[in-house]
Amino acid sequence: MMAQIVYSSKINKIRSFALILIFAGILLMYGGILTKKIPWLMVTFFILGVIMVVLSCVVYLWIGTLSLKAVPIICPSCEKPTKMLGRVDACMHCKQPLTLDKELEGKEFDEKYNTRRYWKTVKKEEGSIKK
């Protein structure tokens, strides 16, 4: 039996990263409390923890503005509203691979379709074939 690959929406991946930053920052600050007998180590843990929490706020702000620019669609599989970033993405609810690009319909889902490098190589190959 072949294992089914589960995809994740880009927006959810970035939100999860920001949440991990918050928890890591809080754990570092908690580590600072545990090391209060060594002042320089305690301050270092607190500063690193605060930096991680502030960084997570920046990431949440960034993904929020990015989410406003995302294309809202209805997933054909679960029929729930979702947002799509890039040429290919996955449904936020059912993880169904999605694309709005007619060139990619029917092709195997791959995150590389969202990179400029991939499309530059495709255009170079098409240019060399036409010559």
Coordinates of C-alpha atoms in Angstrom, one line a residue:
M1 CA 0.0 0.0 0.0
M2 CA 1.4 3.4 -1.0
A3 CA 1.5 6.1 1.7
Q4 CA -0.5 9.2 0.9
I5 CA 1.3 12.5 1.1
V6 CA -0.5 15.2 3.1
Y7 CA 0.1 18.8 2.1
S8 CA -0.3 21.9 4.2
S9 CA -1.4 25.3 3.3
K10 CA 1.3 27.9 3.2
I11 CA -0.6 30.3 5.4
N12 CA -1.0 27.6 8.1
K13 CA 2.7 26.6 7.9
I14 CA 3.7 30.2 8.5
R15 CA 1.2 30.6 11.3
S16 CA 2.5 27.4 12.9
F17 CA 6.0 28.7 12.7
A18 CA 5.0 32.0 14.5
L19 CA 3.2 29.9 17.2
I20 CA 6.4 27.8 17.7
L21 CA 8.4 31.1 18.1
I22 CA 6.0 32.3 20.9
F23 CA 6.3 29.0 22.8
A24 CA 10.1 28.8 22.4
G25 CA 10.4 32.4 23.6
I26 CA 8.2 31.7 26.7
L27 CA 10.3 28.6 27.4
L28 CA 13.5 30.6 27.2
M29 CA 12.2 33.2 29.6
Y30 CA 11.1 30.4 31.9
G31 CA 14.6 29.1 31.7
G32 CA 15.7 32.6 32.7
I33 CA 13.7 32.3 35.9
L34 CA 15.3 28.9 36.7
T35 CA 18.8 30.5 36.3
K36 CA 18.2 33.6 38.4
K37 CA 21.2 32.9 40.5
I38 CA 23.4 33.6 37.5
P39 CA 22.4 37.1 36.5
W40 CA 24.1 37.3 33.1
L41 CA 22.5 33.9 32.0
M42 CA 19.1 35.0 33.3
V43 CA 19.3 38.3 31.3
T44 CA 20.5 36.4 28.2
F45 CA 17.5 34.0 28.4
F46 CA 15.1 36.9 28.9
I47 CA 16.5 38.9 26.0
L48 CA 16.4 35.9 23.7
G49 CA 12.9 35.0 24.8
V50 CA 11.6 38.6 24.2
I51 CA 13.3 38.7 20.8
M52 CA 11.6 35.5 19.8
V53 CA 8.1 36.7 20.9
V54 CA 8.6 40.0 19.1
L55 CA 9.8 38.1 16.0
S56 CA 6.6 36.0 16.2
C57 CA 4.5 39.2 16.3
V58 CA 6.3 40.4 13.2
V59 CA 5.6 37.1 11.4
Y60 CA 2.0 37.2 12.4
L61 CA 1.7 40.7 11.1
W62 CA 3.4 39.7 7.8
I63 CA 1.2 36.6 7.3
G64 CA -1.9 38.7 8.1
T65 CA -1.0 41.2 5.4
L66 CA -0.1 38.4 3.0
S67 CA -3.4 36.6 3.8
L68 CA -5.3 39.8 2.8
K69 CA -3.7 39.5 -0.7
A70 CA -4.4 35.7 -1.0
V71 CA -6.9 34.6 -3.5
P72 CA -10.1 33.4 -1.7
I73 CA -11.6 30.2 -3.3
I74 CA -14.0 27.4 -2.5
C75 CA -12.2 24.1 -2.2
P76 CA -13.7 21.6 -4.8
S77 CA -13.1 18.7 -2.4
C78 CA -14.6 19.9 0.9
E79 CA -16.5 22.9 -0.5
K80 CA -15.2 25.2 2.3
P81 CA -13.7 28.7 1.7
T82 CA -9.9 28.7 1.7
K83 CA -7.2 31.1 0.6
M84 CA -4.5 30.3 -2.0
L85 CA -1.0 31.8 -2.1
G86 CA 1.1 31.3 -5.2
R87 CA 0.5 29.0 -8.2
V88 CA -0.1 25.9 -6.1
D89 CA -1.3 25.5 -2.5
A90 CA -3.3 23.2 -0.3
C91 CA -6.7 23.6 1.2
M92 CA -6.6 24.8 4.8
H93 CA -9.3 22.3 5.8
C94 CA -8.9 19.1 3.9
K95 CA -5.3 19.5 2.6
Q96 CA -6.4 19.0 -1.0
P97 CA -3.7 20.2 -3.5
L98 CA -5.1 23.3 -5.4
T99 CA -4.0 25.3 -8.4
L100 CA -5.5 28.1 -10.5
D101 CA -2.9 27.8 -13.2
K102 CA -4.2 26.0 -16.3
E103 CA -0.7 24.9 -17.2
L104 CA -0.4 22.9 -13.9
E105 CA -3.8 21.2 -14.0
G106 CA -3.3 17.4 -14.0
K107 CA 0.4 17.6 -13.0
E108 CA 1.7 16.1 -9.8
F109 CA 1.6 18.6 -6.9
D110 CA 5.0 20.1 -6.2
E111 CA 6.0 23.2 -4.1
K112 CA 8.7 24.0 -6.7
Y113 CA 5.9 25.4 -9.0
N114 CA 5.8 28.5 -6.7
T115 CA 9.5 29.4 -7.2
R116 CA 10.8 31.8 -9.8
R117 CA 13.9 29.7 -10.4
Y118 CA 11.7 26.8 -11.6
W119 CA 9.8 29.0 -14.1
K120 CA 13.0 30.6 -15.4
T121 CA 14.4 27.2 -16.2
V122 CA 11.2 26.2 -17.9
K123 CA 11.2 29.3 -20.0
K124 CA 14.9 28.7 -20.9
E125 CA 14.1 25.1 -22.0
E126 CA 11.1 26.3 -24.1
G127 CA 13.4 29.0 -25.7
S128 CA 16.1 26.5 -26.6
I129 CA 13.5 24.0 -28.0
K130 CA 12.0 26.7 -30.3
K131 CA 15.4 27.6 -31.8

